[in-house]
mmCIF file of C-alpha atoms in Angstrom:
data_model
loop_
_atom_site.group_PDB
_atom_site.id
_atom_site.type_symbol
_atom_site.label_atom_id
_atom_site.label_comp_id
_atom_site.label_asym_id
_atom_site.label_seq_id
_atom_site.Cartn_x
_atom_site.Cartn_y
_atom_site.Cartn_z
ATOM 1 C CA ALA G 16 0.002 0.056 -0.252
ATOM 2 C CA GLN G 17 1.138 3.539 -0.704
ATOM 3 C CA SER G 18 2.211 6.038 2.161
ATOM 4 C CA VAL G 19 3.043 9.373 2.432
ATOM 5 C CA THR G 20 5.553 10.923 4.994
ATOM 6 C CA GLN G 21 5.714 14.554 5.400
ATOM 7 C CA LEU G 22 8.890 15.654 7.811
ATOM 8 C CA GLY G 23 8.002 18.626 10.087
ATOM 9 C CA SER G 24 4.389 19.151 10.940
ATOM 10 C CA HIS G 25 5.497 23.221 11.182
ATOM 11 C CA VAL G 26 8.191 25.444 9.222
ATOM 12 C CA SER G 27 8.971 28.650 9.611
ATOM 13 C CA VAL G 28 10.934 30.847 7.667
ATOM 14 C CA SER G 29 11.558 34.419 6.680
ATOM 15 C CA GLU G 30 9.770 36.581 3.621
ATOM 16 C CA GLY G 31 12.027 35.952 1.028
ATOM 17 C CA ALA G 32 13.627 32.934 2.230
ATOM 18 C CA LEU G 33 13.813 29.683 0.760
ATOM 19 C CA VAL G 34 11.224 27.600 1.049
ATOM 20 C CA LEU G 35 11.814 23.376 1.770
ATOM 21 C CA LEU G 36 8.862 21.203 2.262
ATOM 22 C CA ARG G 37 9.961 17.592 2.773
ATOM 23 C CA CYS G 38 7.837 14.870 1.242
ATOM 24 C CA ASN G 39 8.877 11.019 0.943
ATOM 25 C CA TYR G 40 6.532 8.359 -0.683
ATOM 26 C CA SER G 41 6.180 4.809 -0.413
ATOM 27 C CA SER G 42 4.565 2.962 -3.399
ATOM 28 C CA SER G 43 4.976 -0.614 -4.592
ATOM 29 C CA VAL G 44 4.489 0.952 -8.550
ATOM 30 C CA PRO G 45 5.395 4.107 -10.136
ATOM 31 C CA PRO G 46 2.994 6.494 -8.284
ATOM 32 C CA TYR G 47 1.536 9.685 -9.374
ATOM 33 C CA LEU G 48 2.962 12.915 -6.379
ATOM 34 C CA PHE G 49 0.727 16.252 -5.887
ATOM 35 C CA TRP G 50 0.792 18.887 -3.649
ATOM 36 C CA TYR G 51 -1.880 20.352 -2.729
ATOM 37 C CA VAL G 52 -2.075 24.115 -0.584
ATOM 38 C CA GLN G 53 -5.137 24.643 2.222
ATOM 39 C CA TYR G 54 -5.816 28.014 2.941
ATOM 40 C CA PRO G 55 -7.246 28.454 6.566
ATOM 41 C CA ASN G 56 -11.173 27.565 6.225
ATOM 42 C CA GLN G 57 -11.089 26.504 2.646
ATOM 43 C CA GLY G 58 -10.445 23.694 0.377
ATOM 44 C CA LEU G 59 -7.455 22.251 -1.309
ATOM 45 C CA GLN G 60 -5.723 23.569 -4.017
ATOM 46 C CA LEU G 61 -3.789 21.846 -6.491
ATOM 47 C CA LEU G 62 -0.121 23.195 -6.808
ATOM 48 C CA LEU G 63 1.466 20.561 -8.897
ATOM 49 C CA LYS G 64 1.704 17.276 -10.000
ATOM 50 C CA TYR G 65 4.270 14.702 -10.952
ATOM 51 C CA THR G 66 2.720 12.196 -13.497
ATOM 52 C CA SER G 67 5.921 10.437 -15.019
ATOM 53 C CA ALA G 68 6.928 13.241 -17.606
ATOM 54 C CA ALA G 69 9.603 15.676 -16.204
ATOM 55 C CA THR G 70 10.875 14.847 -12.805
ATOM 56 C CA LEU G 71 11.277 18.655 -12.181
ATOM 57 C CA VAL G 72 7.670 19.457 -11.942
ATOM 58 C CA LYS G 73 6.801 23.412 -12.031
ATOM 59 C CA GLY G 74 3.442 24.560 -10.111
ATOM 60 C CA ILE G 75 1.738 27.755 -9.585
ATOM 61 C CA ASN G 76 2.499 30.663 -7.177
ATOM 62 C CA GLY G 77 6.300 29.970 -7.970
ATOM 63 C CA PHE G 78 6.687 26.680 -6.495
ATOM 64 C CA GLU G 79 8.388 23.502 -7.815
ATOM 65 C CA ALA G 80 9.294 20.197 -6.681
ATOM 66 C CA GLU G 81 11.469 17.296 -8.000
ATOM 67 C CA PHE G 82 10.798 13.984 -8.252
ATOM 68 C CA LYS G 83 13.755 11.638 -6.929
ATOM 69 C CA LYS G 84 13.170 7.751 -7.492
ATOM 70 C CA SER G 85 16.336 7.040 -5.869
ATOM 71 C CA GLU G 86 15.182 8.781 -2.649
ATOM 72 C CA THR G 87 11.526 8.368 -2.905
ATOM 73 C CA SER G 88 11.332 11.939 -2.460
ATOM 74 C CA PHE G 89 9.001 14.908 -3.694
ATOM 75 C CA HIS G 90 10.370 17.746 -2.040
ATOM 76 C CA LEU G 91 8.437 20.916 -2.770
ATOM 77 C CA THR G 92 10.514 24.442 -3.171
ATOM 78 C CA LYS G 93 10.040 28.037 -3.728
ATOM 79 C CA PRO G 94 13.194 30.036 -3.738
ATOM 80 C CA SER G 95 11.605 33.311 -2.187
ATOM 81 C CA ALA G 96 8.759 32.909 0.434
ATOM 82 C CA HIS G 97 5.913 35.360 0.143
ATOM 83 C CA MET G 98 3.544 36.139 3.319
ATOM 84 C CA SER G 99 0.817 34.895 1.245
ATOM 85 C CA ASP G 100 2.152 31.718 1.199
ATOM 86 C CA ALA G 101 1.283 30.891 4.937
ATOM 87 C CA ALA G 102 -0.813 28.140 4.734
ATOM 88 C CA GLU G 103 -0.962 24.109 5.090
ATOM 89 C CA TYR G 104 0.765 22.093 2.480
ATOM 90 C CA PHE G 105 -0.537 18.526 1.967
ATOM 91 C CA CYS G 106 1.602 15.961 -0.096
ATOM 92 C CA ALA G 107 -0.346 13.112 -1.634
ATOM 93 C CA VAL G 108 0.282 9.854 -3.526
ATOM 94 C CA SER G 109 -1.869 7.783 -6.024
ATOM 95 C CA LEU G 110 -1.037 4.834 -8.309
ATOM 96 C CA ILE G 111 -3.462 4.862 -10.818
ATOM 97 C CA ARG G 112 -6.272 7.070 -12.813
ATOM 98 C CA GLY G 113 -9.259 6.665 -10.446
ATOM 99 C CA ASN G 114 -7.254 5.883 -7.516
ATOM 100 C CA LYS G 115 -7.852 7.480 -4.301
ATOM 101 C CA LEU G 116 -5.530 9.757 -3.014
ATOM 102 C CA VAL G 117 -3.193 9.069 0.140
ATOM 103 C CA PHE G 118 -2.514 12.375 1.774
ATOM 104 C CA GLY G 119 0.641 13.402 4.353
ATOM 105 C CA ALA G 120 -0.067 14.603 7.750
ATOM 106 C CA GLY G 121 0.693 18.291 6.598
ATOM 107 C CA THR G 122 2.858 20.984 6.745
ATOM 108 C CA ILE G 123 1.968 24.469 8.377
ATOM 109 C CA LEU G 124 4.376 26.912 6.612
ATOM 110 C CA ARG G 125 4.628 30.112 8.758
ATOM 111 C CA VAL G 126 6.057 33.286 6.980
ATOM 112 C CA LYS G 127 7.436 35.880 9.525
ATOM 113 C CA SER G 128 8.144 39.692 8.291
ATOM 114 C CA GLU P 18 -13.069 27.895 -14.795
ATOM 115 C CA PRO P 19 -15.146 24.681 -14.201
ATOM 116 C CA GLU P 20 -15.312 23.737 -10.266
ATOM 117 C CA VAL P 21 -16.380 21.604 -7.730
ATOM 118 C CA THR P 22 -19.274 22.747 -5.518
ATOM 119 C CA GLN P 23 -20.562 21.420 -2.302
ATOM 120 C CA THR P 24 -23.400 22.546 -0.391
ATOM 121 C CA PRO P 25 -24.299 23.118 2.112
ATOM 122 C CA SER P 26 -21.013 24.805 3.402
ATOM 123 C CA HIS P 27 -21.879 24.176 7.277
ATOM 124 C CA GLN P 28 -24.253 21.359 8.611
ATOM 125 C CA VAL P 29 -25.072 21.084 12.311
ATOM 126 C CA THR P 30 -27.015 17.773 13.289
ATOM 127 C CA GLN P 31 -27.758 15.780 16.490
ATOM 128 C CA MET P 32 -26.345 12.498 17.492
ATOM 129 C CA GLY P 33 -28.090 9.938 15.368
ATOM 130 C CA GLN P 34 -29.723 12.053 12.913
ATOM 131 C CA GLU P 35 -29.218 11.699 8.970
ATOM 132 C CA VAL P 36 -27.237 14.083 7.218
ATOM 133 C CA ILE P 37 -26.984 14.196 2.946
ATOM 134 C CA LEU P 38 -23.795 16.104 2.129
ATOM 135 C CA ARG P 39 -24.499 17.353 -1.617
ATOM 136 C CA CYS P 40 -21.778 18.093 -4.391
ATOM 137 C CA VAL P 41 -21.570 19.042 -7.824
ATOM 138 C CA PRO P 42 -18.594 17.707 -9.638
ATOM 139 C CA ILE P 43 -16.992 19.099 -13.111
ATOM 140 C CA SER P 44 -19.285 18.154 -15.724
ATOM 141 C CA ASN P 45 -17.782 15.498 -17.933
ATOM 142 C CA HIS P 46 -15.759 14.093 -14.788
ATOM 143 C CA LEU P 47 -15.753 10.420 -14.365
ATOM 144 C CA TYR P 48 -14.583 9.737 -11.004
ATOM 145 C CA PHE P 49 -15.778 10.980 -7.774
ATOM 146 C CA TYR P 50 -14.692 10.879 -4.268
ATOM 147 C CA TRP P 51 -15.390 11.790 -0.740
ATOM 148 C CA TYR P 52 -12.773 12.645 1.985
ATOM 149 C CA ARG P 53 -12.791 13.891 5.181
ATOM 150 C CA GLN P 54 -10.654 15.797 7.720
ATOM 151 C CA ILE P 55 -11.341 15.639 11.234
ATOM 152 C CA LEU P 56 -9.916 18.915 12.801
ATOM 153 C CA GLY P 57 -6.238 19.067 13.315
ATOM 154 C CA GLN P 58 -5.885 15.554 11.528
ATOM 155 C CA LYS P 59 -4.979 14.534 7.631
ATOM 156 C CA VAL P 60 -7.253 14.231 4.931
ATOM 157 C CA GLU P 61 -8.746 10.719 4.920
ATOM 158 C CA PHE P 62 -10.132 8.760 1.937
ATOM 159 C CA LEU P 63 -13.835 7.560 2.137
ATOM 160 C CA VAL P 64 -15.071 6.230 -0.844
ATOM 161 C CA SER P 65 -14.517 6.578 -5.059
ATOM 162 C CA PHE P 66 -17.162 5.971 -7.694
ATOM 163 C CA TYR P 67 -17.290 5.661 -11.020
ATOM 164 C CA ASN P 68 -19.552 4.345 -13.557
ATOM 165 C CA ASN P 69 -22.207 4.502 -10.984
ATOM 166 C CA GLU P 70 -20.636 1.994 -8.342
ATOM 167 C CA ILE P 71 -18.593 2.456 -5.651
ATOM 168 C CA SER P 72 -14.893 1.714 -6.869
ATOM 169 C CA GLU P 73 -13.058 1.876 -3.767
ATOM 170 C CA LYS P 74 -13.951 2.444 0.001
ATOM 171 C CA SER P 75 -12.021 2.933 2.997
ATOM 172 C CA GLU P 76 -12.548 1.143 6.577
ATOM 173 C CA ILE P 77 -14.001 4.363 7.895
ATOM 174 C CA PHE P 78 -16.908 4.037 5.056
ATOM 175 C CA ASP P 79 -19.004 1.476 6.792
ATOM 176 C CA ASP P 80 -22.722 0.626 6.690
ATOM 177 C CA GLN P 81 -23.710 4.046 8.018
ATOM 178 C CA PHE P 82 -22.153 5.650 4.826
ATOM 179 C CA SER P 83 -23.953 5.457 1.330
ATOM 180 C CA VAL P 84 -23.011 7.220 -1.804
ATOM 181 C CA GLU P 85 -25.178 8.140 -4.722
ATOM 182 C CA ARG P 86 -25.431 9.787 -8.011
ATOM 183 C CA PRO P 87 -29.156 10.523 -8.769
ATOM 184 C CA ASP P 88 -29.478 12.470 -11.638
ATOM 185 C CA GLY P 89 -26.367 12.637 -13.469
ATOM 186 C CA SER P 90 -25.068 15.614 -11.721
ATOM 187 C CA ASN P 91 -25.310 15.882 -8.239
ATOM 188 C CA PHE P 92 -23.118 13.253 -6.143
ATOM 189 C CA THR P 93 -24.494 12.885 -2.550
ATOM 190 C CA LEU P 94 -23.227 11.061 0.599
ATOM 191 C CA LYS P 95 -25.157 10.182 3.493
ATOM 192 C CA ILE P 96 -24.637 9.194 6.658
ATOM 193 C CA ARG P 97 -27.698 7.509 8.439
ATOM 194 C CA SER P 98 -26.965 7.916 12.122
ATOM 195 C CA THR P 99 -24.454 10.399 12.747
ATOM 196 C CA LYS P 100 -21.900 10.195 15.986
ATOM 197 C CA LEU P 101 -20.129 12.805 17.619
ATOM 198 C CA GLU P 102 -17.173 11.454 16.198
ATOM 199 C CA ASP P 103 -18.385 12.159 12.307
ATOM 200 C CA SER P 104 -17.796 15.645 13.062
ATOM 201 C CA ALA P 105 -15.637 16.855 10.338
ATOM 202 C CA MET P 106 -14.831 18.693 6.981
ATOM 203 C CA TYR P 107 -16.144 16.512 4.093
ATOM 204 C CA PHE P 108 -14.056 17.148 0.589
ATOM 205 C CA CYS P 109 -15.881 16.007 -2.564
ATOM 206 C CA ALA P 110 -13.649 15.878 -5.742
ATOM 207 C CA SER P 111 -13.667 14.697 -9.120
ATOM 208 C CA SER P 112 -11.094 13.973 -11.971
ATOM 209 C CA GLY P 113 -11.653 13.647 -15.464
ATOM 210 C CA HIS P 114 -11.665 11.417 -18.391
ATOM 211 C CA HIS P 115 -8.344 11.911 -20.077
ATOM 212 C CA PRO P 116 -5.875 8.663 -19.809
ATOM 213 C CA GLN P 117 -3.062 10.545 -18.393
ATOM 214 C CA ASP P 118 -5.381 12.731 -16.366
ATOM 215 C CA ASN P 119 -5.008 11.858 -12.663
ATOM 216 C CA GLU P 120 -5.639 15.238 -11.178
ATOM 217 C CA GLN P 121 -8.637 15.554 -8.365
ATOM 218 C CA PHE P 122 -10.265 18.503 -8.090
ATOM 219 C CA PHE P 123 -11.916 19.396 -4.617
ATOM 220 C CA GLY P 124 -14.426 21.195 -3.463
ATOM 221 C CA PRO P 125 -14.630 23.830 -0.871
ATOM 222 C CA GLY P 126 -16.102 21.345 1.534
ATOM 223 C CA THR P 127 -18.845 20.819 4.187
ATOM 224 C CA ARG P 128 -17.866 21.191 7.940
ATOM 225 C CA LEU P 129 -20.420 18.657 9.510
ATOM 226 C CA THR P 130 -20.842 19.235 13.454
ATOM 227 C CA VAL P 131 -22.475 16.433 15.224
ATOM 228 C CA LEU P 132 -23.755 17.742 18.894
#
């Protein structure tokens, strides 16, 4: 069965600093990987997805993630944090089209001014 | 841009009562899902639905839960006899018909409070 581990339930960065949110997955077959963002009292918005094309995936709002099969990782990065990036970020994995998403526990990103 | 909608945004009910949560997926999507998020916890899969039947369900999705697509546009989650522990945010999602498309689009959620 697939699973997702997000290291760090809370990450705090200064405005303008690098954002790095870690995600490791476990899957018996090549996975589809996703990062979603959840702002307070809102639903889940897709940031980016990996579906076996390019290993470096660019998403919305300047975020990107790199799929590293050897490390079973899909870490999310952004070169320069903005106050509006403060939210909770979820990494998720699924195996095939129509398959359930398995979510990590989430990482709350705080951006300090 | 097409989006998934959910009603109501907030539902308060008494323990033991039945509730129906409603969702309108993106039209021409083929796969439909319900997830829930208990306050402070991770998002958990409940059930997936394809071709008018359940394709997968989790251990959480026991006999008190049911899903239905009554009219080709709505997708509903019914909880027959609510318990305190059913209090959570319930998200509906749908995904499309392209073979390479596995992206699930989420609705804004329904916050269910069981008293």
